[in-house]
mmCIF file of C-alpha atoms in Angstrom:
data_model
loop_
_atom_site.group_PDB
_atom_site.id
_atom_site.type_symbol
_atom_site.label_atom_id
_atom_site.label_comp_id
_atom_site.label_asym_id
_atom_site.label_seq_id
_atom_site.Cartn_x
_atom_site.Cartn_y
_atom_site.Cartn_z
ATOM 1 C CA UNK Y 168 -55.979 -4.260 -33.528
ATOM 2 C CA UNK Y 169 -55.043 -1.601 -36.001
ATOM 3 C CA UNK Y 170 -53.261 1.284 -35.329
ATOM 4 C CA UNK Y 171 -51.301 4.740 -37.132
ATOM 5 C CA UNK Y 172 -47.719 5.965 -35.998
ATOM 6 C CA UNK Y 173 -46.724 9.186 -37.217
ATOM 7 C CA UNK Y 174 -43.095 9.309 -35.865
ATOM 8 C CA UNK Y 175 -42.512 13.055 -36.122
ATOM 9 C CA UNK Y 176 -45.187 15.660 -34.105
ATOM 10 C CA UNK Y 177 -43.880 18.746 -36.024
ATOM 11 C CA UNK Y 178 -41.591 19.312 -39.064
ATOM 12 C CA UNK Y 179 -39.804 22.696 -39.137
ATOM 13 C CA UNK Y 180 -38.558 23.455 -42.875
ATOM 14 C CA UNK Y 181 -37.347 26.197 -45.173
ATOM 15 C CA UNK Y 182 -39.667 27.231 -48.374
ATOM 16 C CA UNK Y 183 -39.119 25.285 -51.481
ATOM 17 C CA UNK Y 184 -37.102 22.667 -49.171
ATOM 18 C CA UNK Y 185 -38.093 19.025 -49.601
ATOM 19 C CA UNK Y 186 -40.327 17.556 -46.664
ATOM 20 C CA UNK Y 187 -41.026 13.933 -45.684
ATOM 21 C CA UNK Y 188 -43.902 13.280 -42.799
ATOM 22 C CA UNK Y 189 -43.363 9.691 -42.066
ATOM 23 C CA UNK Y 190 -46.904 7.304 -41.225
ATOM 24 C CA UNK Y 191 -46.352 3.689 -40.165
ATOM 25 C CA UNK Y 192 -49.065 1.332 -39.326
ATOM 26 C CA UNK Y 193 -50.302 -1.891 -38.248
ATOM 27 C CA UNK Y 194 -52.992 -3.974 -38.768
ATOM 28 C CA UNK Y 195 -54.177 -7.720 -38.881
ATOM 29 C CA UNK Y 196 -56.571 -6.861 -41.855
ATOM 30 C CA UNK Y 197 -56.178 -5.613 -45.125
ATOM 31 C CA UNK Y 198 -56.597 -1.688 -44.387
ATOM 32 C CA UNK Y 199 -56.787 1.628 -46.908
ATOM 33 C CA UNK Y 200 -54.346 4.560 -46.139
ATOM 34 C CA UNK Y 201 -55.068 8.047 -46.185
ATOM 35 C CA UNK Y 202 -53.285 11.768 -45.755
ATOM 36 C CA UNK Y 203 -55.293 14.174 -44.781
ATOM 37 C CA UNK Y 204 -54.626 17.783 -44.351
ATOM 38 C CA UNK Y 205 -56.209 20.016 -41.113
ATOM 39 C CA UNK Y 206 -56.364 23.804 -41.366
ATOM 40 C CA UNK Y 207 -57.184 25.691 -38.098
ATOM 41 C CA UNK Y 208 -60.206 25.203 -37.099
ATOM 42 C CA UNK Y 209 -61.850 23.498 -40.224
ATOM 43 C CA UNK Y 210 -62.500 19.938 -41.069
ATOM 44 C CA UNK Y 211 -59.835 17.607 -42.683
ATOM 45 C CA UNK Y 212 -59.500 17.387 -46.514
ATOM 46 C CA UNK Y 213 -58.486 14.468 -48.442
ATOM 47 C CA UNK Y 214 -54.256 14.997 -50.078
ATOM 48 C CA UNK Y 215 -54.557 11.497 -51.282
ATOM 49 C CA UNK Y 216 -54.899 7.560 -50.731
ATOM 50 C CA UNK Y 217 -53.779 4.413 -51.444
ATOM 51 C CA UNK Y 218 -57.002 1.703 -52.069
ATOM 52 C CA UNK Y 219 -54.719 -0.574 -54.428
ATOM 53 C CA UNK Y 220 -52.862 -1.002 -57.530
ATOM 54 C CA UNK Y 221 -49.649 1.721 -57.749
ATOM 55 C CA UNK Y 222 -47.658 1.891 -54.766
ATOM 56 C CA UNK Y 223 -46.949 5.111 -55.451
ATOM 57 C CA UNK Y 224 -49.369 7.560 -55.168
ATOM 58 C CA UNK Y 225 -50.225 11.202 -56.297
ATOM 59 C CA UNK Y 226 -52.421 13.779 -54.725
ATOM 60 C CA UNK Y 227 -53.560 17.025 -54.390
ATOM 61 C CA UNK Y 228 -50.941 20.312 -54.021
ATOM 62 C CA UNK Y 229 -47.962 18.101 -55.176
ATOM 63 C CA UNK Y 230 -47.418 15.825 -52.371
ATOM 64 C CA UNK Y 231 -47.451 11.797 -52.885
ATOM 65 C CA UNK Y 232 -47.097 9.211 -50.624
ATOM 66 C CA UNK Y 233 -45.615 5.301 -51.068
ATOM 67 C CA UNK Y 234 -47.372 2.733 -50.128
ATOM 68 C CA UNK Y 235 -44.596 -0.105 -48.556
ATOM 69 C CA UNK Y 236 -46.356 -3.151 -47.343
ATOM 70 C CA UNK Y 237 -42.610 -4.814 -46.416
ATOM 71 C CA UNK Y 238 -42.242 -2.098 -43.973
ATOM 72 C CA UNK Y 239 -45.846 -0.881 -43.236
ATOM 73 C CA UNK Y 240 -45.364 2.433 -43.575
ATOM 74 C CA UNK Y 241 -47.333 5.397 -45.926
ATOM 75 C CA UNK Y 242 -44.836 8.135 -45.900
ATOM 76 C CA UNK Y 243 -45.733 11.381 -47.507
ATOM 77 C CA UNK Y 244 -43.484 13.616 -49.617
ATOM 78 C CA UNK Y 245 -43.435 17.054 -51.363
ATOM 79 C CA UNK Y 246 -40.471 18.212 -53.159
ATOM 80 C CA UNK Y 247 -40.799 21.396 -52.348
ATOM 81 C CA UNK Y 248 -42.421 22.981 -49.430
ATOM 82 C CA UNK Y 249 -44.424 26.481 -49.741
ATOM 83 C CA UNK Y 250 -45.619 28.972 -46.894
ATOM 84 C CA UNK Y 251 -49.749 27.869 -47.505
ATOM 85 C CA UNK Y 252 -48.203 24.087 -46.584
ATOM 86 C CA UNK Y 253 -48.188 25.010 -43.234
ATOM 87 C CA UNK Y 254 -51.016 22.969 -41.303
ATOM 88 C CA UNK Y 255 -51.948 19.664 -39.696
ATOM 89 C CA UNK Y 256 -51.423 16.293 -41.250
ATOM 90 C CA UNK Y 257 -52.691 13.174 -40.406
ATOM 91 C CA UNK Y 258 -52.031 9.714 -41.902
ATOM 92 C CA UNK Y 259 -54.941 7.853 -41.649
ATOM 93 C CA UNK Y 260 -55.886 3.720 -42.464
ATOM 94 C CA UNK Y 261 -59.468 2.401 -42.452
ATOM 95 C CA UNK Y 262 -60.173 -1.338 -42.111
ATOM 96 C CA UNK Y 263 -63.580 -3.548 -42.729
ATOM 97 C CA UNK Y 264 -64.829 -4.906 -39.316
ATOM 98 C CA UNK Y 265 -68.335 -5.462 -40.328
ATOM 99 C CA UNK Y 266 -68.450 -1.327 -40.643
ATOM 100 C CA UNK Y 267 -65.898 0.940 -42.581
ATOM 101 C CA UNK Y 268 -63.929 2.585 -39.906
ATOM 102 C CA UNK Y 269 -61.248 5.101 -40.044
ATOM 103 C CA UNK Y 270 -58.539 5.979 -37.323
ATOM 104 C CA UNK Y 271 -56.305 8.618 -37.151
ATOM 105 C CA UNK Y 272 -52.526 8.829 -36.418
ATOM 106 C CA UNK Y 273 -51.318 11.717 -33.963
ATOM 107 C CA UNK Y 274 -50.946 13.694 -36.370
ATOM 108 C CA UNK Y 275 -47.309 15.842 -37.827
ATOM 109 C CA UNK Y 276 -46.983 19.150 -37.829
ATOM 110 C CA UNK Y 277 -46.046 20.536 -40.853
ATOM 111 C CA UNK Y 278 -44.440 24.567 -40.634
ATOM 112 C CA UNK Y 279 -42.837 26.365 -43.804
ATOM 113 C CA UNK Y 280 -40.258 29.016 -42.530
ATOM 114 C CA UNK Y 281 -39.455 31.697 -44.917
ATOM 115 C CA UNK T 255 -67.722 15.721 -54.945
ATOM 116 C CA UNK T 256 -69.482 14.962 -52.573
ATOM 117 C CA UNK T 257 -69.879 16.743 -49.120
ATOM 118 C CA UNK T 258 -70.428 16.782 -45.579
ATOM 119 C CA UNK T 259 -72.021 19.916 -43.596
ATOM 120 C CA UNK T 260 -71.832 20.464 -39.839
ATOM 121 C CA UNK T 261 -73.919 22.959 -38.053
ATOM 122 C CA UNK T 262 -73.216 24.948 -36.155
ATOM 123 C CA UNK T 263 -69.287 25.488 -37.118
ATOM 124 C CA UNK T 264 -69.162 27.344 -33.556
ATOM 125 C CA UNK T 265 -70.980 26.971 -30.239
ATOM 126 C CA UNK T 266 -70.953 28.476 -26.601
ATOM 127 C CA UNK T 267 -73.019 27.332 -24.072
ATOM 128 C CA UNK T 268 -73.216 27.531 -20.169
ATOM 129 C CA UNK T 269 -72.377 24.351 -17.936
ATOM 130 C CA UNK T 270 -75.162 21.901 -17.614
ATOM 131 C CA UNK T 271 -77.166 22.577 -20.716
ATOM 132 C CA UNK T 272 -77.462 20.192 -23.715
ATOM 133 C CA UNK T 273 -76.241 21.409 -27.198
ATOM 134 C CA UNK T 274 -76.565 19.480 -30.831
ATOM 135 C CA UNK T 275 -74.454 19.582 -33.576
ATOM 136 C CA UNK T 276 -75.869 18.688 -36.879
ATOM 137 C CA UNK T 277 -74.089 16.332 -39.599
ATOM 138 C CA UNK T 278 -75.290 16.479 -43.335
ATOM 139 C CA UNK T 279 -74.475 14.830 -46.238
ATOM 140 C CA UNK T 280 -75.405 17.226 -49.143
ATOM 141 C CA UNK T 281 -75.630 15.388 -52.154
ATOM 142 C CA UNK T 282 -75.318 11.487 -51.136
ATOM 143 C CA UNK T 283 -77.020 9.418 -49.028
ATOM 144 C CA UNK T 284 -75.184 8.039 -45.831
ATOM 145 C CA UNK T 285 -76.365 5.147 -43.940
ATOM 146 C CA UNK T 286 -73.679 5.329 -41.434
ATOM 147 C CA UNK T 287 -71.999 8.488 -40.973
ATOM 148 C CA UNK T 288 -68.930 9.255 -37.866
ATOM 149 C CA UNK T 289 -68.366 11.346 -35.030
ATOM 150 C CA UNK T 290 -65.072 12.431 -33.776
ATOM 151 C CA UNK T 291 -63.476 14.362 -31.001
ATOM 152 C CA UNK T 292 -60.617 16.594 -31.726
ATOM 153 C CA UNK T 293 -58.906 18.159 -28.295
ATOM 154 C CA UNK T 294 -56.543 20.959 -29.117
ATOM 155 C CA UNK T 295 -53.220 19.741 -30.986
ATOM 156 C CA UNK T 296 -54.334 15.755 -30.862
ATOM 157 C CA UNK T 297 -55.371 13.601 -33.113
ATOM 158 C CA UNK T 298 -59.148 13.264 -34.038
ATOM 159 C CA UNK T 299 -60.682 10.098 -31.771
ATOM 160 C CA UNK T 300 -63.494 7.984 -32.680
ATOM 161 C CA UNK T 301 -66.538 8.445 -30.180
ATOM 162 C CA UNK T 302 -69.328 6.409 -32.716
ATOM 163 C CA UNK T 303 -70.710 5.284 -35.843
ATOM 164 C CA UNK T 304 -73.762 6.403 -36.568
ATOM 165 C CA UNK T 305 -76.364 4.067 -38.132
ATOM 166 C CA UNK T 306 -79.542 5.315 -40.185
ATOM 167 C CA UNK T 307 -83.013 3.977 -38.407
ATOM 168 C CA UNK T 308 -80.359 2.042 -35.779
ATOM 169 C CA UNK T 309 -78.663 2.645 -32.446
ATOM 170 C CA UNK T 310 -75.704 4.199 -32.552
ATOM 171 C CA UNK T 311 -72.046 2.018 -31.890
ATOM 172 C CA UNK T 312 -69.715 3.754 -29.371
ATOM 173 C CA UNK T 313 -66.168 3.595 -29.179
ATOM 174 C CA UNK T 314 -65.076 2.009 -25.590
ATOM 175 C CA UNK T 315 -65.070 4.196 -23.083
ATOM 176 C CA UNK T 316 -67.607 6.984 -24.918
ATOM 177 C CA UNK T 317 -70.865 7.480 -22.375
ATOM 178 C CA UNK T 318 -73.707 6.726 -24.675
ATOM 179 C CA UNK T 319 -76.272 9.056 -22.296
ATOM 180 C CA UNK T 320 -73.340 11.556 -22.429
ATOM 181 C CA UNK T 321 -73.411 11.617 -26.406
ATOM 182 C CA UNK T 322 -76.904 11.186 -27.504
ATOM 183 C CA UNK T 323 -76.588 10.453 -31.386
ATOM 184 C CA UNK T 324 -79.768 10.428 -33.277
ATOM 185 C CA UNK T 325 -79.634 9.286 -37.618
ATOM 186 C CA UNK T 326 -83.443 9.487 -38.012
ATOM 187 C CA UNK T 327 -82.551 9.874 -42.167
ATOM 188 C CA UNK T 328 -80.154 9.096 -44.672
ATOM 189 C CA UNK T 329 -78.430 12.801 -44.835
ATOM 190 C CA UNK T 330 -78.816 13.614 -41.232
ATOM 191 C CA UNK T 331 -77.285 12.048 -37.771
ATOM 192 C CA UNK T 332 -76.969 14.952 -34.818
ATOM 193 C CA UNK T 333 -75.414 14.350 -32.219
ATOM 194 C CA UNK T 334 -75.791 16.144 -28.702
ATOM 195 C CA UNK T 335 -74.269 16.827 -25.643
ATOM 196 C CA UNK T 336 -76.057 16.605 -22.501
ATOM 197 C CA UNK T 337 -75.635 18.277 -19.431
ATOM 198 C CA UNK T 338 -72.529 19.548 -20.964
ATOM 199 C CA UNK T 339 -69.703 20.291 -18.615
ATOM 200 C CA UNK T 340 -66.732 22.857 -19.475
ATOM 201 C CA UNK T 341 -64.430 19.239 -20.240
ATOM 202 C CA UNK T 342 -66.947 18.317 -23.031
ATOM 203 C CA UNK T 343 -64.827 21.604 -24.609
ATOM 204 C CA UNK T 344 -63.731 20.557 -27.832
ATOM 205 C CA UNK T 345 -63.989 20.124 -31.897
ATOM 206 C CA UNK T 346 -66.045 17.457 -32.864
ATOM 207 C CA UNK T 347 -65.944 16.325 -36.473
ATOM 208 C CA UNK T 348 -68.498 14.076 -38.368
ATOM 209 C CA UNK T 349 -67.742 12.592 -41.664
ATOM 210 C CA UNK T 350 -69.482 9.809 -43.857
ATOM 211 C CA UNK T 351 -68.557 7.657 -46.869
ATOM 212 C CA UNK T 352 -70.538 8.558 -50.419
ATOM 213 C CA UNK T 353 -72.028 4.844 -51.274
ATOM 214 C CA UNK T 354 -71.467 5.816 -54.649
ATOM 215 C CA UNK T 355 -68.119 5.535 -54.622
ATOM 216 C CA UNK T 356 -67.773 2.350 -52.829
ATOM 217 C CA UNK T 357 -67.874 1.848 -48.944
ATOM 218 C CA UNK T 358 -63.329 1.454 -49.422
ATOM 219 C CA UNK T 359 -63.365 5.210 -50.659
ATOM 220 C CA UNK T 360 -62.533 7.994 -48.399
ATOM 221 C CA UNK T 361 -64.295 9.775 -45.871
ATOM 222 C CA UNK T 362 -65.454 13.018 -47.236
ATOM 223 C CA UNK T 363 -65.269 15.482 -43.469
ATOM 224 C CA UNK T 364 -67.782 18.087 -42.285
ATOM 225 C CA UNK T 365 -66.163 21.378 -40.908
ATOM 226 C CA UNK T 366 -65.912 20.933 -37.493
ATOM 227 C CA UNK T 367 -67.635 22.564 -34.695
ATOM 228 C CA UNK T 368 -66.013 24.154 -31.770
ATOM 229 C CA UNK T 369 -67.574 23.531 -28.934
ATOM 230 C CA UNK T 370 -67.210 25.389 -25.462
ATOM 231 C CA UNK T 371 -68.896 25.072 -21.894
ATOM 232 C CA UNK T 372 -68.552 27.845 -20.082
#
């Protein structure tokens, strides 16, 4: 069975502060990782994902993520944090089982303090 | 890119009536397209994939007669809620892959609606 850790419900940091939102998974099949990002009350949009190739990976707003297969994890990173970073983010891997499906971690968090 | 529509992004009803969210893709064609629940500050949990001109698949534990799912075309699946019951409260997202782009692409995400039994 597959499944999406996010260690950390909510990261607390200062603006322009570095933040890491850590994503660790497992899975008996070869699986795609995602980040998503969730404003209030709206859908989830894409940051960025990891299909193959480069490990690590660039998205949108300046986060990336690194794809570690030793360690099965997907962390994401920004170097520096600003206020409109503040929302929901979910780490996300989908997996072939005779239908593309997609499951969500628990979700992290994220709040930029002044 | 492409993108994914939900209607109605808001919805209030009273206890025991049915109400049905619409899923669209706008510019693709989607031959399975997903619903998910999203309870307030939890992750978002798989209730079904939706299948174009097939029965729907549910998640364990998802009452198919609860969640009647309907994908009668290739940019439309709706799902509804019947009888709903102030616990059927929630967000429900649906989201679909663009077969364009390969079915090992992302999901592109409709807006959500919020749902609530009164």
């Amino acid at each position: 069975a597959q499944s999406v850790t996010q260690l950390d419900s909510q990261v607390p940091v200062f603006e322009e502060a570095p933040v890491e939102l850590r994503c660790n998974y497992s899975s008996s099949v070869s699986v795609y990782l995602f980040w998503y990002v969730q404003y209030p009350n709206q859908g989830l949009q894409l940051l960025l994902k990891y299909l193959s190739g480069s490990t690590l990976v660039k998205g949108i707003n300046g986060f990336e993520a690194e794809f570690n297969k030793s360690q099965t994890s997907f962390h994401l990173r920004k170097p520096s944090v600003h206020i409109s970073d503040t929302a929901e983010y979910f780490c996300a891997v989908s997996y072939d089982t005779g239908g593309f499906k997609t499951i969500f971690g628990a979700g992290t968090r994220l709040f930029v303090k002044a | 890119g492409a993108v994914v529509s939900q209607h109605p992004s808001r919805v209030i009803c009273k206890s025991g009536t049915s109400v049905k969210i619409e899923c669209r893709s706008l510019d693709f064609q989607a031959t399975t397209m997903f619903w998910y629940r999203q309870f307030p500050k939890q992750s978002l949990m798989l209730m079904a994939t939706s299948n174009e001109g097939s029965k729907a698949t549910y998640e364990q534990g998802v009452e198919k007669d609860k969640f009647l799912i309907n994908h009668a075309s290739l940019t439309l699946s709706t799902l509804t809620v019947t009888s709903a019951h102030p616990e059927d409260s929630s967000f429900y997202i649906c989201s679909a892959r663009d077969p364009r782009a390969g079915l090992n692409t992302e999901a592109f995400f409709g807006q959500g609606t919020r749902l609530t039994v009164v």
